């Protein structure tokens, strides 16, 4: 049975209040805040949130939820005591109390019946395991990107979210910004002519990192931090964002951790033309083996879709020709190239050729995309309506798949054929073996 705990919880509070007042038979004073007056939201309409992983990105997203009046952050979970203490202080200061609960085991915070939504933003190799636990417990989910370390993880989470009716929001928040939506609509409506190419780029990964073993700090449970990853002796700052992002036991590097953002926009604006079979090939630049970092520092990848559209995906440095063509470029971006013009968008703005494209007025027969102005707000609204978010589980998996097959292509340095229906490579067992990844016992999907 699909759980609809948000609705039943509100209904229970409302019906229980009515029964109590009727049984007492005399006036009962209810604080105005409980009824939603004085700018507050009644408890029966408030969505409760638990945060698993409160590093810099998790805290950034949490602050967005703190700003939503109908959401209440009630608990946080993190393996690092300094982060737990700091973020607990942020939550308590926001509400003016000391009620925020602290956990070190994500299973305990997810087990709480009074929590509606889990914000999952731990280390990448924990993303899917935490989200699976949350979905199976009937929670709705905001999952930081990227999704899994293997396609098998993505598929398991997708199946579980569908089975439990989970409302899911992926942390590709660019979809909730007007410029990205507008650029995609220009491409989908052929305002740049027939789509020919999509150019995508993002910041590359780092190299280095000390390799000599060193004791783990006493403020972290290192074995739990490793979790499903292979056991490796602790090295200095191994659990900091400075290094783990670029160690393949815990992440794919920025080919997924950063690249999923512009790739997601490429898929959103490419529509059916990039929702088909493709051939993919590429090469990567790899770090010096003397350091702990071992994910690709940069990459040059080409996807040729059966529709005839080509997608070029680079880690910085990207081609100088793009800098000249688009004029205003940064360390990330998505550009749609058509027969009659182009549109380029990143977080600093949008530009196009011809410039008049930016003044397009839409007609009643034009394709219009799902509109959201705030990623957290969109999730909360969908928790109430049970409608899909702007980046639901199926769209999230498609973007993550593109990251995975890109990484596999540069590891093998072969031209690979991808079947999106079967979600596997055609006639290449070596490539398909990369689609799954073993987990250290006792952790499993």
XYZ file of C-alpha atoms in Angstrom:
445
model
C 0.000 0.000 0.000
C 1.320 3.440 -0.917
C 1.656 5.607 2.164
C 0.082 9.065 2.145
C 1.243 10.016 5.578
C 1.116 13.792 5.026
C -2.610 13.693 4.378
C -3.449 11.223 7.123
C -1.383 13.148 9.662
C -3.248 16.379 8.996
C -6.572 14.585 8.989
C -5.780 12.930 12.291
C -4.888 16.227 13.979
C -7.996 17.962 12.660
C -10.378 15.154 13.615
C -8.743 14.650 17.008
C -9.105 18.361 17.804
C -12.790 18.261 16.961
C -13.386 15.223 19.165
C -11.557 16.787 22.078
C -13.492 20.028 21.925
C -16.781 18.160 21.662
C -15.997 15.929 24.619
C -14.922 18.753 26.899
C -18.000 20.840 26.236
C -16.557 24.200 27.323
C -14.323 26.831 25.739
C -10.785 25.734 25.020
C -8.072 28.280 24.182
C -6.005 27.354 21.101
C -2.868 29.443 20.412
C -3.260 31.558 17.284
C -0.044 30.082 15.844
C -1.609 26.617 15.903
C -4.468 27.945 13.788
C -2.181 29.556 11.249
C -2.693 33.174 12.250
C -0.049 35.828 12.825
C 1.806 34.795 9.669
C 2.301 31.188 10.763
C 1.127 27.907 9.288
C -1.043 25.546 11.366
C 0.672 22.364 12.475
C -1.780 20.276 10.452
C -0.496 21.910 7.241
C 3.196 21.970 8.119
C 5.621 19.622 6.350
C 8.364 18.268 8.587
C 11.875 17.765 7.214
C 14.833 15.691 8.318
C 18.295 16.355 6.848
C 20.784 13.548 6.190
C 24.180 15.002 5.361
C 24.664 18.650 6.295
C 27.933 19.528 4.610
C 28.170 22.796 2.665
C 25.723 21.755 -0.060
C 23.296 20.033 2.286
C 23.248 23.102 4.517
C 22.734 25.392 1.519
C 19.656 23.438 0.448
C 18.423 23.182 4.052
C 18.461 26.973 4.354
C 16.055 27.141 1.411
C 13.662 24.860 3.275
C 14.082 26.939 6.435
C 12.796 29.942 4.494
C 9.524 28.181 3.619
C 6.848 28.974 6.217
C 4.987 25.692 5.832
C 8.117 23.580 6.363
C 9.752 22.738 9.687
C 13.264 21.293 9.928
C 13.097 19.023 12.975
C 16.237 16.872 12.822
C 19.672 16.564 11.230
C 22.018 13.640 10.736
C 25.720 13.779 9.957
C 28.756 11.670 10.800
C 30.915 14.705 11.533
C 30.365 16.175 14.981
C 31.571 19.705 14.121
C 29.025 19.872 11.281
C 26.239 18.444 13.437
C 26.815 21.017 16.128
C 27.137 23.948 13.727
C 24.066 23.117 11.661
C 21.958 22.267 14.696
C 22.794 25.768 15.914
C 21.646 27.244 12.587
C 18.286 25.469 12.832
C 17.697 26.363 16.475
C 18.668 29.995 15.905
C 16.214 30.216 13.008
C 13.307 28.963 15.108
C 14.428 30.528 18.373
C 14.467 27.280 20.330
C 16.615 24.213 20.999
C 14.356 21.499 19.582
C 16.442 20.281 16.638
C 17.309 16.620 17.134
C 20.725 15.233 16.172
C 21.526 11.783 14.766
C 24.594 9.950 13.521
C 22.760 6.996 11.907
C 20.530 7.905 8.962
C 18.279 4.928 9.668
C 17.225 6.428 12.987
C 16.170 9.790 11.580
C 14.293 8.097 8.722
C 12.478 5.823 11.184
C 10.779 8.808 12.850
C 7.056 8.719 12.048
C 6.704 12.485 12.415
C 9.050 13.308 9.515
C 7.478 13.777 6.077
C 10.453 14.598 3.835
C 14.111 13.609 3.840
C 16.703 15.967 2.394
C 19.499 13.555 1.429
C 22.864 15.207 0.801
C 25.543 12.885 2.198
C 28.721 11.796 0.407
C 27.863 10.670 -3.145
C 28.366 6.947 -2.476
C 25.635 7.131 0.192
C 23.033 8.963 -1.934
C 21.060 5.974 -3.170
C 21.199 3.900 0.029
C 19.819 6.802 2.066
C 17.149 7.582 -0.519
C 16.108 3.916 -0.732
C 15.663 3.759 3.036
C 13.622 6.957 2.952
C 11.355 5.810 0.104
C 10.702 2.452 1.752
C 9.763 4.273 4.955
C 7.142 6.322 3.092
C 9.090 9.575 3.071
C 9.232 11.997 0.163
C 12.737 12.948 -0.938
C 14.938 15.810 -2.032
C 18.111 14.098 -3.265
C 21.274 16.019 -3.969
C 22.956 15.226 -7.251
C 24.469 13.118 -8.643
C 22.371 10.042 -7.985
C 24.289 6.742 -7.851
C 27.766 5.382 -8.431
C 26.302 2.860 -10.874
C 23.311 2.537 -13.153
C 22.096 -0.394 -11.039
C 21.765 1.976 -8.074
C 19.777 4.464 -10.151
C 17.463 1.734 -11.398
C 16.848 0.396 -7.894
C 15.900 3.850 -6.620
C 13.641 4.542 -9.604
C 11.768 1.263 -9.103
C 11.383 1.894 -5.375
C 10.103 5.450 -5.812
C 7.491 4.252 -8.296
C 6.469 1.360 -6.063
C 5.984 3.527 -2.978
C 4.562 6.586 -4.715
C 7.462 8.741 -3.550
C 7.456 12.422 -4.425
C 11.040 12.944 -5.543
C 13.009 16.075 -6.331
C 16.513 15.858 -7.798
C 18.952 18.610 -6.879
C 19.341 19.905 -10.440
C 18.013 23.288 -9.383
C 18.816 24.992 -12.679
C 15.398 23.764 -13.847
C 13.878 26.202 -11.359
C 15.553 29.215 -12.986
C 13.815 31.184 -15.737
C 16.798 31.507 -18.089
C 17.382 27.767 -18.325
C 13.716 27.075 -18.977
C 13.559 29.812 -21.642
C 16.658 28.507 -23.435
C 15.172 25.023 -23.538
C 11.867 26.374 -24.880
C 13.689 28.202 -27.678
C 15.290 24.904 -28.706
C 12.116 22.829 -28.345
C 10.080 25.289 -30.411
C 12.731 25.405 -33.172
C 13.207 29.159 -32.753
C 16.892 28.510 -33.516
C 15.897 26.391 -36.515
C 16.436 22.657 -36.659
C 18.523 21.491 -33.696
C 21.911 20.213 -34.845
C 24.292 20.279 -31.860
C 24.311 20.741 -28.115
C 27.525 21.922 -26.497
C 27.959 21.192 -22.801
C 30.829 21.935 -20.443
C 31.593 22.193 -16.750
C 34.422 22.515 -14.279
C 36.903 19.632 -14.270
C 37.971 17.466 -11.331
C 40.967 17.957 -9.073
C 44.114 15.922 -8.652
C 46.463 15.196 -5.786
C 45.728 14.407 -2.165
C 48.067 12.873 0.439
C 48.325 9.075 0.334
C 50.107 8.328 3.614
C 47.777 6.691 6.195
C 46.785 8.790 9.186
C 44.374 8.165 12.081
C 40.811 9.283 11.465
C 39.703 12.211 13.639
C 37.862 11.216 16.805
C 34.821 13.267 15.703
C 33.896 10.913 12.849
C 32.920 7.235 12.633
C 35.204 6.440 9.719
C 33.978 2.885 9.183
C 30.383 4.129 8.908
C 31.523 6.941 6.602
C 33.051 4.321 4.281
C 29.851 2.296 4.441
C 29.408 0.442 1.118
C 32.806 1.571 -0.220
C 35.842 -0.712 -0.062
C 37.827 -0.476 3.151
C 40.768 1.889 2.720
C 43.003 3.212 5.503
C 42.212 6.801 6.397
C 44.412 9.462 4.841
C 44.636 13.163 5.788
C 41.395 15.025 4.975
C 40.082 12.039 3.039
C 36.528 12.738 4.221
C 36.620 16.414 3.223
C 35.106 17.784 0.019
C 38.608 18.711 -1.032
C 39.346 15.064 -1.809
C 36.435 12.584 -1.623
C 34.642 14.216 -4.568
C 37.511 12.995 -6.779
C 38.073 9.465 -5.390
C 36.248 6.840 -7.431
C 35.281 4.754 -4.391
C 33.002 7.605 -3.301
C 32.149 9.597 -6.453
C 32.559 9.785 -10.221
C 34.209 13.200 -9.986
C 32.857 16.320 -11.638
C 31.976 14.474 -14.843
C 28.851 13.666 -12.814
C 29.009 15.847 -9.706
C 29.096 19.094 -11.713
C 28.332 17.884 -15.200
C 24.876 16.556 -14.372
C 23.651 20.183 -14.190
C 24.381 21.268 -17.793
C 23.671 17.750 -19.092
C 20.228 17.838 -17.484
C 19.486 21.114 -19.273
C 20.724 19.601 -22.545
C 18.253 16.728 -22.143
C 15.430 19.072 -21.100
C 15.888 21.283 -24.156
C 16.781 18.484 -26.565
C 13.485 16.688 -25.977
C 12.749 13.718 -28.221
C 15.861 14.388 -30.290
C 18.027 13.195 -27.401
C 15.601 10.586 -26.116
C 16.747 7.881 -28.501
C 19.643 5.529 -29.201
C 23.133 6.949 -29.489
C 26.792 6.280 -30.028
C 29.227 7.696 -27.511
C 33.004 7.999 -27.527
C 35.594 10.110 -25.755
C 38.878 10.477 -23.951
C 39.783 11.680 -20.494
C 42.733 13.352 -18.806
C 43.646 11.449 -15.665
C 45.458 12.643 -12.521
C 48.937 11.638 -11.421
C 48.671 8.293 -9.530
C 50.821 9.728 -6.750
C 47.724 11.349 -5.223
C 44.481 9.863 -3.885
C 42.345 11.508 -6.588
C 41.677 9.151 -9.502
C 38.610 10.469 -11.345
C 38.992 12.136 -14.741
C 40.283 15.693 -14.484
C 38.975 16.672 -17.926
C 37.203 14.949 -20.806
C 36.212 15.317 -24.440
C 33.073 13.290 -25.222
C 30.832 13.107 -28.272
C 27.319 11.635 -28.329
C 25.788 11.067 -31.747
C 22.047 10.465 -31.449
C 19.956 8.511 -33.923
C 18.006 11.732 -34.531
C 21.128 13.243 -36.088
C 21.797 15.612 -33.181
C 25.317 15.630 -31.774
C 26.178 16.485 -28.184
C 29.706 17.584 -27.287
C 30.591 17.361 -23.596
C 33.804 18.848 -22.202
C 35.412 19.380 -18.856
C 37.382 22.601 -18.676
C 39.254 23.616 -20.703
C 36.604 23.620 -23.392
C 37.303 24.715 -27.006
C 38.439 28.298 -27.558
C 36.031 28.468 -30.492
C 33.112 28.280 -28.057
C 34.454 31.244 -26.108
C 34.603 33.306 -29.283
C 31.218 32.134 -30.508
C 29.219 32.660 -27.331
C 31.145 35.694 -26.089
C 30.054 35.508 -22.474
C 31.123 32.133 -21.135
C 32.000 30.746 -17.713
C 33.293 27.438 -16.360
C 29.964 25.755 -17.146
C 27.176 26.067 -19.666
C 24.778 24.547 -22.177
C 24.424 25.835 -25.748
C 21.843 24.712 -28.303
C 22.950 25.122 -31.921
C 20.352 25.208 -34.694
C 20.297 25.859 -38.422
C 19.115 29.453 -37.864
C 20.839 30.473 -34.637
C 21.891 29.444 -31.167
C 21.119 30.022 -27.495
C 23.633 29.683 -24.671
C 22.788 29.650 -20.952
C 24.633 29.343 -17.666
C 24.097 30.585 -14.118
C 25.335 34.060 -14.959
C 22.880 34.689 -17.763
C 21.597 33.864 -21.230
C 22.607 35.053 -24.705
C 21.565 34.124 -28.220
C 22.073 34.740 -31.911
C 20.203 36.497 -33.315
C 19.663 38.597 -30.195
C 15.981 39.022 -31.023
C 15.469 35.450 -29.829
C 15.636 36.721 -26.255
C 12.494 38.805 -26.868
C 10.370 35.944 -28.197
C 6.726 36.016 -27.147
C 5.081 32.625 -26.888
C 1.868 31.715 -28.658
C -0.896 29.300 -27.629
C 0.519 26.476 -29.758
C 4.110 26.725 -28.502
C 5.682 24.104 -26.252
C 5.893 25.391 -22.703
C 7.862 23.629 -19.989
C 7.006 22.978 -16.359
C 7.555 26.218 -14.440
C 9.118 26.519 -10.993
C 10.881 29.461 -9.396
C 12.206 27.643 -6.323
C 13.329 24.023 -6.149
C 12.508 23.482 -2.467
C 9.166 25.269 -2.790
C 8.293 23.098 -5.774
C 8.909 19.919 -3.767
C 6.768 21.115 -0.859
C 3.905 21.997 -3.189
C 4.117 18.569 -4.796
C 4.175 16.822 -1.414
C 0.746 18.369 -0.849
C -0.703 17.773 -4.324
C 1.073 14.433 -5.013
C 2.006 15.688 -8.474
C 5.438 15.250 -10.048
C 8.157 17.756 -9.233
C 10.047 19.687 -11.889
C 12.817 17.049 -11.779
C 11.150 13.749 -10.820
C 12.829 10.388 -10.552
C 12.597 9.419 -14.247
C 14.179 12.666 -15.479
C 16.823 12.406 -12.760
C 17.809 8.906 -13.824
C 18.084 9.946 -17.484
C 20.504 12.753 -16.608
C 22.495 10.449 -14.345
C 22.695 7.794 -17.068
C 24.373 10.298 -19.375
C 26.993 10.897 -16.683
C 27.586 7.162 -16.260
C 27.968 6.312 -19.934
C 30.240 9.325 -20.397
C 32.517 8.075 -17.626
C 32.497 4.544 -19.046
C 33.314 5.808 -22.532
C 36.462 7.617 -21.402
C 37.584 4.634 -19.334
C 37.339 2.280 -22.309
C 38.214 4.796 -25.053
C 35.958 2.915 -27.450
C 32.957 3.923 -29.515
C 29.995 2.474 -27.624
C 26.403 1.955 -28.717
C 23.775 2.728 -26.035
C 20.258 1.284 -26.070
C 18.040 3.568 -23.927
C 15.167 1.067 -23.874
C 17.200 -1.826 -22.492
C 19.505 0.587 -20.636
C 22.635 -1.241 -21.655
C 25.435 -1.107 -24.190
C 24.905 -3.090 -27.378
C 27.289 -6.009 -27.902
C 29.880 -4.898 -25.356
C 30.082 -6.995 -22.189
C 33.101 -5.075 -20.905
C 31.162 -1.807 -20.970
C 28.079 -3.377 -19.395
C 30.118 -4.617 -16.453
C 30.609 -0.977 -15.474
C 26.834 -0.605 -14.969
C 26.958 -2.372 -11.606
C 29.223 -1.954 -8.624
C 29.857 -4.197 -5.619
C 29.109 -2.921 -2.113
C 30.972 -3.749 1.060
C 29.023 -6.032 3.379
C 26.549 -5.659 5.023
C 25.380 -2.833 2.707
C 23.326 -3.765 -0.338
C 20.588 -2.374 -2.563
